[in-house]
Short mmCIF file of C-alpha atoms and ligand atoms in Angstrom, two decimals:
data_model
loop_
_atom_site.label_atom_id
_atom_site.label_comp_id
_atom_site.label_asym_id
_atom_site.label_seq_id
_atom_site.Cartn_x
_atom_site.Cartn_y
_atom_site.Cartn_z
CA MET K 1 175.87 88.20 13.76
CA LYS K 2 173.18 88.61 16.35
CA LYS K 3 171.65 85.29 15.38
CA ARG K 4 174.99 83.51 15.81
CA TRP K 5 175.39 84.85 19.32
CA LEU K 6 171.93 83.72 20.14
CA ALA K 7 172.69 80.27 18.80
CA LEU K 8 175.89 80.08 20.84
CA PHE K 9 174.07 81.15 24.01
CA SER K 10 171.41 78.62 23.38
CA VAL K 11 173.97 75.81 22.97
CA LEU K 12 175.76 76.92 26.14
CA GLY K 13 172.43 77.15 27.93
CA THR K 14 171.60 73.60 26.94
CA VAL K 15 174.96 72.31 28.13
CA ILE K 16 174.65 74.09 31.48
CA SER K 17 171.06 73.14 32.06
CA LEU K 18 171.73 69.46 31.40
CA HIS K 19 173.37 69.31 34.81
CA CYS K 20 170.19 70.09 36.65
CA ARG K 21 167.70 69.35 33.91
CA GLY K 22 167.53 65.79 32.79
CA GLN K 23 167.70 64.83 29.19
CA ALA K 24 165.11 62.24 28.31
CA PRO K 25 166.60 59.01 26.98
CA SER K 26 165.76 57.99 23.45
CA VAL K 27 162.54 56.25 22.55
CA ASN K 28 164.76 53.94 20.47
CA ASN K 29 166.20 52.43 23.65
CA ILE K 30 163.04 50.91 25.14
CA VAL K 31 163.21 47.25 26.17
CA PRO K 32 161.15 45.25 25.34
CA LYS K 33 160.65 47.00 22.03
CA PRO K 34 157.13 48.45 21.71
CA VAL K 35 154.67 47.63 18.94
CA SER K 36 154.74 51.17 17.53
CA TYR K 37 156.19 54.49 18.56
CA THR K 38 156.90 57.96 17.29
CA ALA K 39 158.72 60.80 19.00
CA THR K 40 159.37 64.45 18.18
CA ASP K 41 160.88 67.40 20.05
CA GLU K 42 158.04 69.70 19.09
CA ARG K 43 156.03 70.26 22.26
CA PRO K 44 157.97 68.60 25.07
CA VAL K 45 156.28 68.36 28.43
CA THR K 46 158.16 70.03 31.25
CA LEU K 47 158.10 67.73 34.24
CA SER K 48 159.16 69.12 37.61
CA ARG K 49 158.13 68.90 41.27
CA HIS K 50 155.06 71.00 40.32
CA THR K 51 153.76 68.29 38.00
CA VAL K 52 150.68 66.51 39.35
CA ILE K 53 149.66 62.87 38.86
CA LEU K 54 145.94 62.76 38.01
CA ALA K 55 144.61 59.24 38.36
CA ASP K 56 141.25 57.66 37.59
CA ASP K 57 139.83 55.70 40.54
CA GLU K 58 140.80 52.38 38.94
CA TYR K 59 144.48 53.36 39.08
CA LYS K 60 144.88 54.96 42.51
CA ALA K 61 147.28 52.22 43.63
CA GLN K 62 149.29 52.56 40.40
CA ALA K 63 149.47 56.35 40.92
CA GLU K 64 151.14 55.71 44.28
CA TYR K 65 153.40 53.13 42.67
CA LEU K 66 154.41 55.68 40.01
CA GLN K 67 154.89 58.33 42.69
CA GLY K 68 157.35 56.05 44.51
CA LEU K 69 159.20 55.17 41.32
CA LEU K 70 159.60 58.83 40.29
CA LEU K 71 160.97 59.66 43.70
CA ASP K 72 163.47 56.77 43.53
CA GLN K 73 164.54 57.35 39.96
CA CYS K 74 164.54 61.14 39.58
CA ASP K 75 164.09 62.47 43.12
CA LEU K 76 160.87 64.11 41.97
CA ALA K 77 158.19 64.14 44.68
CA LEU K 78 154.85 64.62 42.91
CA ALA K 79 151.36 65.06 44.32
CA ILE K 80 148.48 62.76 43.34
CA ALA K 81 144.98 64.15 42.72
CA PRO K 82 141.62 63.02 41.30
CA PRO K 83 141.27 63.28 37.50
CA ASP K 84 139.14 66.47 37.38
CA THR K 85 141.44 68.52 39.64
CA LYS K 86 142.43 71.93 38.25
CA VAL K 87 146.20 72.23 38.19
CA GLY K 88 146.55 75.62 36.43
CA ARG K 89 149.70 75.99 34.35
CA HIS K 90 151.35 72.93 35.80
CA SER K 91 151.99 69.85 33.77
CA ARG K 92 150.23 66.61 34.62
CA ILE K 93 150.64 62.89 34.21
CA MET K 94 147.22 61.37 33.62
CA LEU K 95 146.47 57.70 34.33
CA VAL K 96 143.31 57.05 32.36
CA HIS K 97 140.98 54.08 32.41
CA ASP K 98 140.05 53.54 28.77
CA THR K 99 138.45 50.49 27.21
CA ILE K 100 137.91 51.91 23.73
CA GLU K 101 141.32 52.79 22.38
CA ALA K 102 143.04 50.36 24.71
CA ASN K 103 141.11 47.52 23.15
CA ARG K 104 143.25 44.53 24.14
CA PRO K 105 144.31 42.99 27.46
CA GLU K 106 147.45 44.61 28.89
CA MET K 107 147.55 47.25 26.17
CA TYR K 108 148.59 50.82 26.86
CA TRP K 109 148.87 54.07 24.97
CA LEU K 110 151.45 56.59 26.09
CA GLU K 111 150.98 60.05 24.58
CA SER K 112 152.53 63.36 25.49
CA GLY K 113 152.61 66.95 24.34
CA GLY K 114 152.21 70.45 25.82
CA PRO K 115 151.22 70.13 29.46
CA VAL K 116 150.17 66.46 29.50
CA VAL K 117 151.64 62.97 29.62
CA ARG K 118 148.73 60.56 29.27
CA ILE K 119 148.79 56.80 29.86
CA LYS K 120 145.65 54.96 28.85
CA ALA K 121 144.93 51.33 29.63
CA ARG K 122 141.96 49.04 30.13
CA ASP K 123 143.48 47.03 32.98
CA VAL K 124 146.02 47.32 35.79
CA ALA K 125 148.69 45.34 33.94
CA GLY K 126 148.40 47.63 30.90
CA MET K 127 148.72 50.71 33.11
CA VAL K 128 151.81 49.27 34.80
CA HIS K 129 153.39 48.56 31.40
CA GLY K 130 152.71 52.15 30.35
CA ILE K 131 154.30 53.39 33.57
CA GLN K 132 157.40 51.25 32.92
CA THR K 133 157.80 52.64 29.40
CA PHE K 134 157.34 56.18 30.74
CA LEU K 135 160.09 55.61 33.31
CA GLN K 136 162.43 54.27 30.63
CA LEU K 137 162.03 57.65 28.92
CA LEU K 138 163.12 59.56 32.04
CA PRO K 139 166.71 60.16 33.18
CA LEU K 140 168.22 57.72 35.64
CA GLY K 141 169.25 60.10 38.40
CA LYS K 142 168.25 63.21 40.30
CA VAL K 143 166.70 66.03 38.24
CA LYS K 144 164.92 69.31 38.92
CA GLU K 145 163.25 69.44 35.55
CA VAL K 146 162.89 67.19 32.51
CA LYS K 147 161.82 68.02 28.97
CA PHE K 148 159.81 64.93 28.19
CA PRO K 149 159.57 64.31 24.43
CA THR K 150 156.36 64.30 22.44
CA VAL K 151 155.63 60.62 21.96
CA GLU K 152 152.87 58.40 20.80
CA ILE K 153 153.41 54.80 21.82
CA LYS K 154 150.89 52.03 21.24
CA ASP K 155 151.92 48.77 22.80
CA TYR K 156 150.73 45.33 23.83
CA PRO K 157 152.28 41.89 24.38
CA ARG K 158 152.81 39.05 21.92
CA PHE K 159 151.98 36.37 24.54
CA ALA K 160 149.34 36.32 27.28
CA TYR K 161 151.57 34.41 29.74
CA ARG K 162 154.98 35.85 30.53
CA GLY K 163 156.47 34.23 33.59
CA MET K 164 159.47 34.02 35.85
CA HIS K 165 159.82 31.27 38.43
CA LEU K 166 161.81 31.18 41.65
CA ASP K 167 162.62 28.11 43.75
CA VAL K 168 162.59 29.06 47.44
CA SER K 169 162.92 25.49 48.70
CA ARG K 170 166.55 24.73 47.89
CA HIS K 171 167.38 28.18 49.23
CA ILE K 172 164.98 30.62 50.85
CA PHE K 173 165.08 34.35 50.17
CA PRO K 174 163.92 37.26 52.34
CA VAL K 175 160.54 38.92 51.67
CA ASP K 176 162.40 42.09 50.66
CA PHE K 177 164.22 40.21 47.95
CA LEU K 178 160.98 38.64 46.69
CA LYS K 179 159.61 42.17 46.36
CA LYS K 180 162.71 43.22 44.47
CA TYR K 181 162.30 40.20 42.21
CA ILE K 182 158.67 41.21 41.58
CA ASP K 183 159.92 44.72 40.75
CA TYR K 184 162.29 43.18 38.20
CA LEU K 185 159.36 41.33 36.66
CA ALA K 186 157.24 44.48 36.53
CA PHE K 187 160.02 46.48 34.88
CA HIS K 188 160.33 43.79 32.19
CA LYS K 189 156.56 43.57 31.60
CA PHE K 190 156.19 40.01 32.86
CA ASN K 191 152.79 39.17 34.32
CA ASN K 192 153.25 35.97 36.33
CA PHE K 193 155.48 35.08 39.25
CA HIS K 194 155.66 31.30 39.72
CA TRP K 195 156.59 30.72 43.35
CA HIS K 196 158.01 27.21 43.86
CA LEU K 197 157.21 26.91 47.56
CA THR K 198 157.73 23.26 48.38
CA ASP K 199 160.21 20.54 47.53
CA ASP K 200 162.30 17.75 49.04
CA GLN K 201 164.73 20.22 50.63
CA GLY K 202 162.18 22.34 52.48
CA TRP K 203 158.49 23.27 52.80
CA ARG K 204 158.21 27.08 52.86
CA LEU K 205 154.54 27.95 53.32
CA GLU K 206 152.71 28.20 56.63
CA ILE K 207 149.69 25.86 56.60
CA LYS K 208 147.47 26.33 59.64
CA SER K 209 145.91 22.84 59.51
CA TYR K 210 149.25 21.01 59.34
CA PRO K 211 151.73 22.97 61.48
CA LYS K 212 154.48 20.35 61.33
CA LEU K 213 154.99 21.22 57.65
CA THR K 214 156.87 24.28 58.83
CA GLN K 215 157.89 23.17 62.34
CA VAL K 216 159.64 20.14 60.85
CA GLY K 217 159.46 20.32 57.05
CA ALA K 218 160.96 23.80 56.72
CA TRP K 219 164.30 22.75 58.24
CA ARG K 220 167.14 20.54 57.08
CA ASN K 221 170.02 19.48 59.28
CA SER K 222 172.72 19.92 56.71
CA THR K 223 173.32 21.02 53.11
CA LEU K 224 175.58 19.66 50.41
CA ILE K 225 178.73 21.73 49.85
CA GLY K 226 180.00 22.31 46.32
CA HIS K 227 178.68 20.56 43.24
CA PHE K 228 176.36 17.58 43.30
CA LYS K 229 178.83 15.62 41.16
CA ASP K 230 181.83 16.20 43.47
CA THR K 231 183.17 13.10 45.21
CA PRO K 232 183.28 12.49 48.01
CA ALA K 233 180.13 14.43 48.88
CA ARG K 234 180.65 16.97 51.63
CA TYR K 235 178.04 18.51 53.91
CA ASP K 236 178.05 21.66 56.03
CA SER K 237 176.33 20.13 59.10
CA THR K 238 174.42 23.37 59.62
CA ARG K 239 170.68 23.60 60.23
CA TYR K 240 169.09 25.57 57.41
CA GLY K 241 165.56 26.68 56.67
CA GLY K 242 162.66 29.05 57.18
CA PHE K 243 159.24 29.68 55.74
CA TYR K 244 156.76 32.40 54.80
CA THR K 245 153.84 33.13 57.10
CA GLN K 246 150.40 33.54 55.60
CA ASP K 247 150.57 37.26 56.45
CA GLN K 248 153.79 37.53 54.47
CA VAL K 249 152.19 35.70 51.57
CA ARG K 250 149.26 38.13 51.54
CA GLU K 251 151.72 41.03 51.63
CA ILE K 252 153.62 39.65 48.63
CA VAL K 253 150.48 38.85 46.66
CA GLN K 254 149.20 42.40 47.23
CA TYR K 255 152.57 43.92 46.34
CA ALA K 256 152.57 41.95 43.09
CA ALA K 257 148.94 42.83 42.28
CA VAL K 258 149.67 46.58 42.37
CA ARG K 259 152.41 45.85 39.82
CA GLY K 260 150.08 43.88 37.52
CA ILE K 261 151.62 40.55 38.47
CA ASN K 262 149.77 37.39 39.35
CA VAL K 263 151.41 35.06 41.86
CA ILE K 264 151.09 31.34 41.10
CA PRO K 265 152.02 29.15 44.05
CA GLU K 266 153.39 25.68 43.41
CA ILE K 267 152.84 22.86 45.88
CA ASP K 268 154.75 20.02 44.25
CA ILE K 269 153.08 16.58 44.61
CA PRO K 270 152.99 13.54 44.51
CA GLY K 271 156.81 13.35 44.10
CA HIS K 272 159.24 15.99 45.40
CA SER K 273 157.48 15.44 48.73
CA ARG K 274 160.32 14.53 51.06
CA ALA K 275 159.69 17.56 53.31
CA ILE K 276 156.04 16.49 53.66
CA ILE K 277 156.88 12.94 54.68
CA ALA K 278 159.59 14.13 57.06
CA SER K 279 156.81 16.11 58.79
CA TYR K 280 154.07 13.46 58.51
CA PRO K 281 155.55 9.99 57.87
CA GLU K 282 152.01 8.56 57.70
CA PHE K 283 151.70 10.04 54.19
CA SER K 284 154.66 7.97 52.91
CA THR K 285 154.85 4.41 51.65
CA LYS K 286 157.03 3.61 54.67
CA PRO K 287 155.34 5.23 57.67
CA ASP K 288 157.61 3.47 60.15
CA SER K 289 160.85 4.90 58.74
CA ALA K 290 162.61 7.91 60.23
CA TRP K 291 162.45 10.57 57.51
CA GLN K 292 164.50 13.72 57.21
CA VAL K 293 164.18 16.76 55.00
CA ALA K 294 166.63 16.19 52.12
CA ASN K 295 170.12 17.63 52.43
CA THR K 296 171.33 16.87 48.92
CA TRP K 297 170.10 17.66 45.39
CA GLY K 298 168.43 15.53 42.73
CA MET K 299 166.27 12.86 44.38
CA TYR K 300 164.70 11.06 41.42
CA ASN K 301 164.89 7.25 41.91
CA ARG K 302 167.65 7.71 44.47
CA GLN K 303 165.61 8.47 47.57
CA ASN K 304 161.98 7.84 48.35
CA ASN K 305 160.06 11.13 48.18
CA VAL K 306 156.56 10.13 47.03
CA LEU K 307 153.18 10.31 48.73
CA ALA K 308 151.29 7.10 49.44
CA PRO K 309 147.69 6.88 48.17
CA ASN K 310 145.82 6.48 51.44
CA PRO K 311 142.80 8.29 52.95
CA ALA K 312 144.94 10.38 55.30
CA THR K 313 147.07 11.61 52.39
CA PHE K 314 144.04 12.62 50.32
CA LYS K 315 142.49 14.42 53.31
CA PHE K 316 145.82 16.21 53.74
CA LEU K 317 145.92 17.23 50.06
CA GLU K 318 142.34 18.47 50.12
CA THR K 319 142.92 20.57 53.23
CA VAL K 320 146.26 22.00 52.10
CA PHE K 321 145.09 22.89 48.60
CA HIS K 322 141.97 24.51 50.03
CA GLU K 323 144.11 26.67 52.32
CA VAL K 324 146.34 27.54 49.39
CA ALA K 325 143.34 28.39 47.20
CA ASP K 326 142.02 30.74 49.89
CA LEU K 327 145.39 32.47 50.19
CA PHE K 328 146.15 33.10 46.52
CA PRO K 329 143.73 34.95 44.22
CA SER K 330 145.36 33.35 41.15
CA GLU K 331 142.93 31.52 38.86
CA TYR K 332 145.58 28.81 38.49
CA ILE K 333 147.37 26.83 41.19
CA HIS K 334 150.46 24.77 40.27
CA LEU K 335 150.50 21.23 41.64
CA GLY K 336 153.90 20.17 40.34
CA GLY K 337 153.50 16.58 39.16
CA ASP K 338 157.07 16.29 37.83
CA GLU K 339 159.72 13.62 38.32
CA CYS K 340 157.58 11.27 40.34
CA SER K 341 159.55 8.07 40.64
CA LYS K 342 157.31 5.01 40.31
CA MET K 343 159.60 2.46 41.97
CA TRP K 344 158.47 3.21 45.55
CA TRP K 345 154.83 2.65 44.62
CA LYS K 346 155.74 -0.57 42.81
CA ALA K 347 157.55 -1.84 45.89
CA ASP K 348 154.75 -1.05 48.33
CA PRO K 349 152.04 -3.71 48.87
CA LYS K 350 149.55 -1.21 50.32
CA THR K 351 149.88 1.05 47.27
CA GLN K 352 149.41 -1.93 45.00
CA ALA K 353 146.28 -2.92 46.94
CA PHE K 354 144.93 0.62 46.63
CA MET K 355 145.49 0.55 42.87
CA LYS K 356 143.73 -2.77 42.53
CA ALA K 357 140.77 -1.65 44.64
CA ASN K 358 140.38 1.51 42.54
CA GLY K 359 140.92 -0.06 39.13
CA ILE K 360 144.18 1.83 38.53
CA LYS K 361 146.17 -0.17 36.01
CA ASP K 362 149.70 1.12 36.55
CA GLU K 363 151.80 3.67 38.44
CA LYS K 364 151.49 6.28 35.67
CA GLU K 365 147.76 6.13 36.13
CA LEU K 366 148.22 6.42 39.87
CA GLN K 367 150.15 9.64 39.30
CA THR K 368 147.25 10.91 37.17
CA TYR K 369 144.84 9.80 39.91
CA PHE K 370 146.64 12.15 42.34
CA ILE K 371 146.48 15.00 39.82
CA LYS K 372 142.76 14.41 39.24
CA GLN K 373 142.01 14.31 42.96
CA VAL K 374 143.78 17.62 43.54
CA SER K 375 142.18 19.17 40.43
CA GLY K 376 138.82 18.24 41.96
CA TYR K 377 139.67 19.85 45.33
CA LEU K 378 140.76 23.00 43.51
CA ALA K 379 137.65 23.02 41.29
CA GLN K 380 135.59 23.26 44.51
CA LYS K 381 137.33 26.60 45.03
CA ASN K 382 136.92 27.63 41.37
CA LYS K 383 140.59 27.14 40.63
CA LYS K 384 142.25 25.47 37.67
CA VAL K 385 145.52 23.59 37.68
CA ILE K 386 148.90 23.98 36.07
CA GLY K 387 151.31 21.08 36.18
CA TRP K 388 154.68 20.13 34.72
CA HIS K 389 154.36 18.18 31.47
CA GLU K 390 154.56 14.79 33.22
CA ILE K 391 150.90 15.28 34.25
CA LEU K 392 150.10 14.21 30.68
CA GLU K 393 151.46 10.70 31.30
CA GLY K 394 147.79 9.85 31.94
CA ASN K 395 144.56 11.34 30.60
CA LEU K 396 143.42 14.64 32.04
CA ASP K 397 140.65 17.01 31.12
CA THR K 398 141.89 19.83 28.92
CA THR K 399 141.40 22.67 31.40
CA ALA K 400 144.77 21.70 32.92
CA VAL K 401 147.56 23.96 31.69
CA VAL K 402 150.75 22.10 30.86
CA MET K 403 154.03 23.73 31.80
CA ASN K 404 156.51 22.03 29.55
CA TRP K 405 160.06 21.77 30.82
CA GLY K 406 161.01 19.29 28.08
CA GLY K 407 161.62 20.20 24.46
CA ALA K 408 159.42 21.13 21.51
CA LYS K 409 158.19 17.51 21.30
CA GLN K 410 156.35 17.60 24.65
CA GLY K 411 154.93 21.04 23.85
CA ILE K 412 153.59 19.79 20.52
CA GLU K 413 152.07 16.72 22.14
CA ALA K 414 150.29 18.79 24.80
CA ALA K 415 148.88 21.19 22.18
CA GLN K 416 147.75 18.28 20.00
CA ARG K 417 145.85 17.02 23.02
CA ARG K 418 144.25 20.51 23.24
CA HIS K 419 145.90 21.61 26.46
CA PRO K 420 147.02 25.19 26.85
CA VAL K 421 150.83 25.14 27.10
CA ILE K 422 153.44 27.30 28.78
CA MET K 423 156.85 26.65 27.26
CA SER K 424 159.61 26.42 29.81
CA PRO K 425 162.22 24.18 28.20
CA GLY K 426 165.45 23.48 30.08
CA ASN K 427 167.25 24.57 26.95
CA PRO K 428 167.32 27.62 26.89
CA LEU K 429 164.97 28.74 29.69
CA TYR K 430 166.55 27.22 32.78
CA PHE K 431 168.45 30.20 34.09
CA ASP K 432 170.18 27.94 36.61
CA ASN K 433 172.21 26.62 33.66
CA TYR K 434 175.58 28.17 32.87
CA GLN K 435 175.76 31.31 30.78
CA SER K 436 179.43 30.80 29.88
CA LYS K 437 181.93 27.99 29.37
CA ASP K 438 184.48 29.68 31.55
CA PRO K 439 185.58 27.12 34.18
CA LYS K 440 185.93 29.99 36.63
CA ASP K 441 182.30 31.04 36.17
CA SER K 442 180.23 30.80 39.35
CA LEU K 443 178.84 27.30 40.04
CA ALA K 444 175.67 26.21 38.19
CA ILE K 445 173.72 23.00 37.74
CA HIS K 446 174.90 22.04 34.25
CA GLY K 447 174.05 22.92 30.64
CA TYR K 448 174.76 26.06 28.69
CA ASN K 449 172.14 28.72 27.99
CA PRO K 450 173.95 31.84 26.79
CA LEU K 451 172.17 35.12 26.12
CA ASP K 452 171.76 34.64 22.36
CA ALA K 453 170.09 31.25 22.90
CA VAL K 454 167.48 32.94 25.08
CA TYR K 455 166.99 35.86 22.69
CA HIS K 456 166.51 33.59 19.66
CA PHE K 457 164.11 31.21 21.42
CA ASN K 458 160.68 31.00 19.81
CA PRO K 459 157.98 29.70 22.19
CA VAL K 460 155.96 28.46 19.21
CA PRO K 461 157.61 25.41 17.63
CA ALA K 462 157.51 25.60 13.79
CA GLU K 463 155.58 22.34 13.62
CA LEU K 464 152.76 23.75 15.74
CA GLN K 465 152.50 26.70 13.41
CA GLN K 466 152.16 24.33 10.45
CA LEU K 467 149.50 22.36 12.33
CA LYS K 468 147.72 25.66 13.09
CA LEU K 469 147.84 24.84 16.79
CA ASP K 470 149.94 27.83 17.80
CA ARG K 471 146.99 29.32 19.71
CA TYR K 472 147.56 26.67 22.40
CA ILE K 473 150.87 28.25 23.35
CA LEU K 474 150.02 30.75 26.10
CA GLY K 475 153.57 31.95 26.40
CA ALA K 476 156.76 30.98 28.16
CA GLN K 477 158.61 31.16 31.43
CA ALA K 478 162.18 30.96 32.67
CA ASN K 479 162.87 28.81 35.71
CA VAL K 480 165.34 29.55 38.45
CA TRP K 481 166.19 26.46 40.52
CA THR K 482 168.34 27.57 43.41
CA GLU K 483 170.52 24.63 44.44
CA TYR K 484 173.57 26.77 43.64
CA MET K 485 172.06 30.15 44.49
CA GLY K 486 172.42 30.60 48.22
CA TYR K 487 171.88 34.37 48.32
CA PRO K 488 170.04 37.09 46.35
CA SER K 489 172.97 38.49 44.35
CA LYS K 490 173.66 35.02 42.95
CA VAL K 491 170.06 34.89 41.70
CA GLU K 492 170.55 38.30 40.07
CA TYR K 493 173.81 37.18 38.50
CA MET K 494 172.04 34.19 36.96
CA VAL K 495 168.95 36.01 35.70
CA PHE K 496 170.52 39.20 34.31
CA PRO K 497 170.73 39.84 31.43
CA ARG K 498 168.93 36.66 30.30
CA MET K 499 165.63 37.80 31.82
CA THR K 500 165.87 41.03 29.83
CA ALA K 501 166.29 39.00 26.62
CA LEU K 502 163.31 36.82 27.53
CA SER K 503 161.16 39.90 28.11
CA GLU K 504 161.62 40.82 24.46
CA VAL K 505 160.94 37.23 23.28
CA LEU K 506 157.61 37.32 25.10
CA TRP K 507 156.55 40.87 24.35
CA THR K 508 157.80 41.87 20.95
CA ASP K 509 156.69 40.72 17.52
CA PRO K 510 159.46 38.50 16.10
CA LYS K 511 159.62 40.71 12.99
CA GLN K 512 160.75 43.60 15.18
CA LYS K 513 163.46 41.62 16.96
CA ASP K 514 167.13 42.17 16.20
CA PHE K 515 169.85 40.78 18.47
CA ALA K 516 172.47 43.41 17.59
CA ASP K 517 170.01 46.20 18.33
CA PHE K 518 168.90 44.42 21.53
CA LYS K 519 172.51 44.36 22.74
CA ARG K 520 172.88 48.05 21.86
CA ARG K 521 169.80 48.89 23.95
CA LEU K 522 170.91 46.57 26.72
CA LYS K 523 174.23 48.39 27.01
CA ALA K 524 172.79 51.89 26.57
CA ALA K 525 169.76 51.63 28.83
CA ILE K 526 169.50 48.41 30.82
CA LEU K 527 172.98 47.79 32.26
CA PRO K 528 172.80 51.27 33.86
CA ARG K 529 169.45 50.17 35.35
CA TYR K 530 170.97 47.05 36.91
CA THR K 531 173.63 49.31 38.43
CA PHE K 532 171.01 51.80 39.59
CA TRP K 533 169.10 48.96 41.27
CA GLY K 534 172.32 47.73 42.89
CA SER K 535 171.80 44.37 41.16
CA ALA K 536 174.47 41.87 40.20
CA TYR K 537 174.58 40.66 36.60
CA PHE K 538 176.66 38.48 34.29
CA LYS K 539 178.97 40.89 32.47
CA ASP K 540 180.58 38.63 29.88
CA PHE K 541 177.42 38.07 27.80
CA GLU K 542 179.03 39.25 24.55
CA ARG K 543 181.93 36.87 24.83
CA TRP K 544 179.79 33.72 25.26
CA THR K 545 177.40 32.65 22.52
CA LEU K 546 175.86 29.55 20.99
CA ALA K 547 178.88 29.42 18.67
CA ASP K 548 180.99 28.37 21.70
CA LYS K 549 179.57 24.85 21.78
C1 LIG N 1 161.61 20.17 36.71
O1 LIG N 1 162.66 20.66 36.27
N1 LIG N 1 161.62 19.01 37.34
C2 LIG N 1 160.35 20.84 36.54
#
């Protein structure tokens, strides 16, 4: 009898205390799914405002990052102290620099029991991943106390390169949103932010040596209204633009670094250069024309947007890429190289004379000549290049990383030529494509990349596996071209939940993947996160699948 009463009180006690004590979410809900994990209720760690974060010197910045996240998520304000601090009876979260057990890049161990939650990692990215997993195991909302389960999680990524891109040329986004975007990447264990800073519709990076790039090139007089295919075309006749100062860039790069994210800037040349030639017509094949920053989308072969190969242009490229190299710590700088129409070079006698004088046999080789020149300028600053797959139209040395926006075929070709490859195929990794076939869905470029297409994507084409060339695939990236994304919540609507699916493609061993279970975790743990962040997302992801062709 006595025992029963005790049991009843204990059940009631649990129910009552859940209101002020948080219940830790299940280890089975983590996204992306970890390599291995176990959890028991045996010796839960009591976390409260008395808990102290003890951080090794290497992870001081991550301790502050964790402190901020705990305050946001649980309203727990914790102190930070050096690792050997005595904290008496209080529980502690230890951020430990460890190169022995954490024996791979970006790996972390998360262990807990009794008074300690311990995250061990060999590098900043690994520590950040451990912090993200830890936060996924804490309640989403204010708590006074949490019983954190006893866990042992060992985890590391499948691919070394896990990227998300954002085009800020077609539409520009505030620094605060870029930080939010970087937070989204960090949560999902991505490690590269590809920042598409320049294009025909606007140059968005302050360059001290060429101020007209932002005085002129950052502004367009008008923007297309509605879809590119609508006829007649309509324009809003409103000046639009803006740019990021070098101080803002440094702020963003630093913000990303604390979160284990590398920022790769893209300066897109020798095509996609309309904003450059609007600022400095002398770099175009028609220096006497009046150029304007583009006000419509899709320029290829329709409007001249290429750089002319003359000494002033190459001096410009050297100076700009040197400034960019000094601004971004990234080992790799992206030089674009995509969709360079050859017809303007063919039609220009001076370009033809330049080719003849330099023994360049055709316009494809001229494109490669530009890429080689810029690679050389970047090598002087110890940087390597990434370019879109068109850079392989000519012969390049194999340090250049190929970002393939075509299909498996281009990826296979690049790997066969011994280039490292980042897979970024339009189908299914352009998140500017539609995620439904509903005619009322918000405007997108074209195409159809529903959630299941993203989840089932394998960055390693089967043929490469057979050829034993899979090691050339560094990873993958989703691209977000913003012609039809004029404001941050539209970007969120387009990336969520597809970005969450991609995080599991890039992180988790394919043998552990399961779409039904992914959707269960998405609904149980991640949709509430989007809401908590105040982020928009596409809600009808279960209705629209690849079967709806
Ligand atoms: C691209 O979509 N032109 C990279």
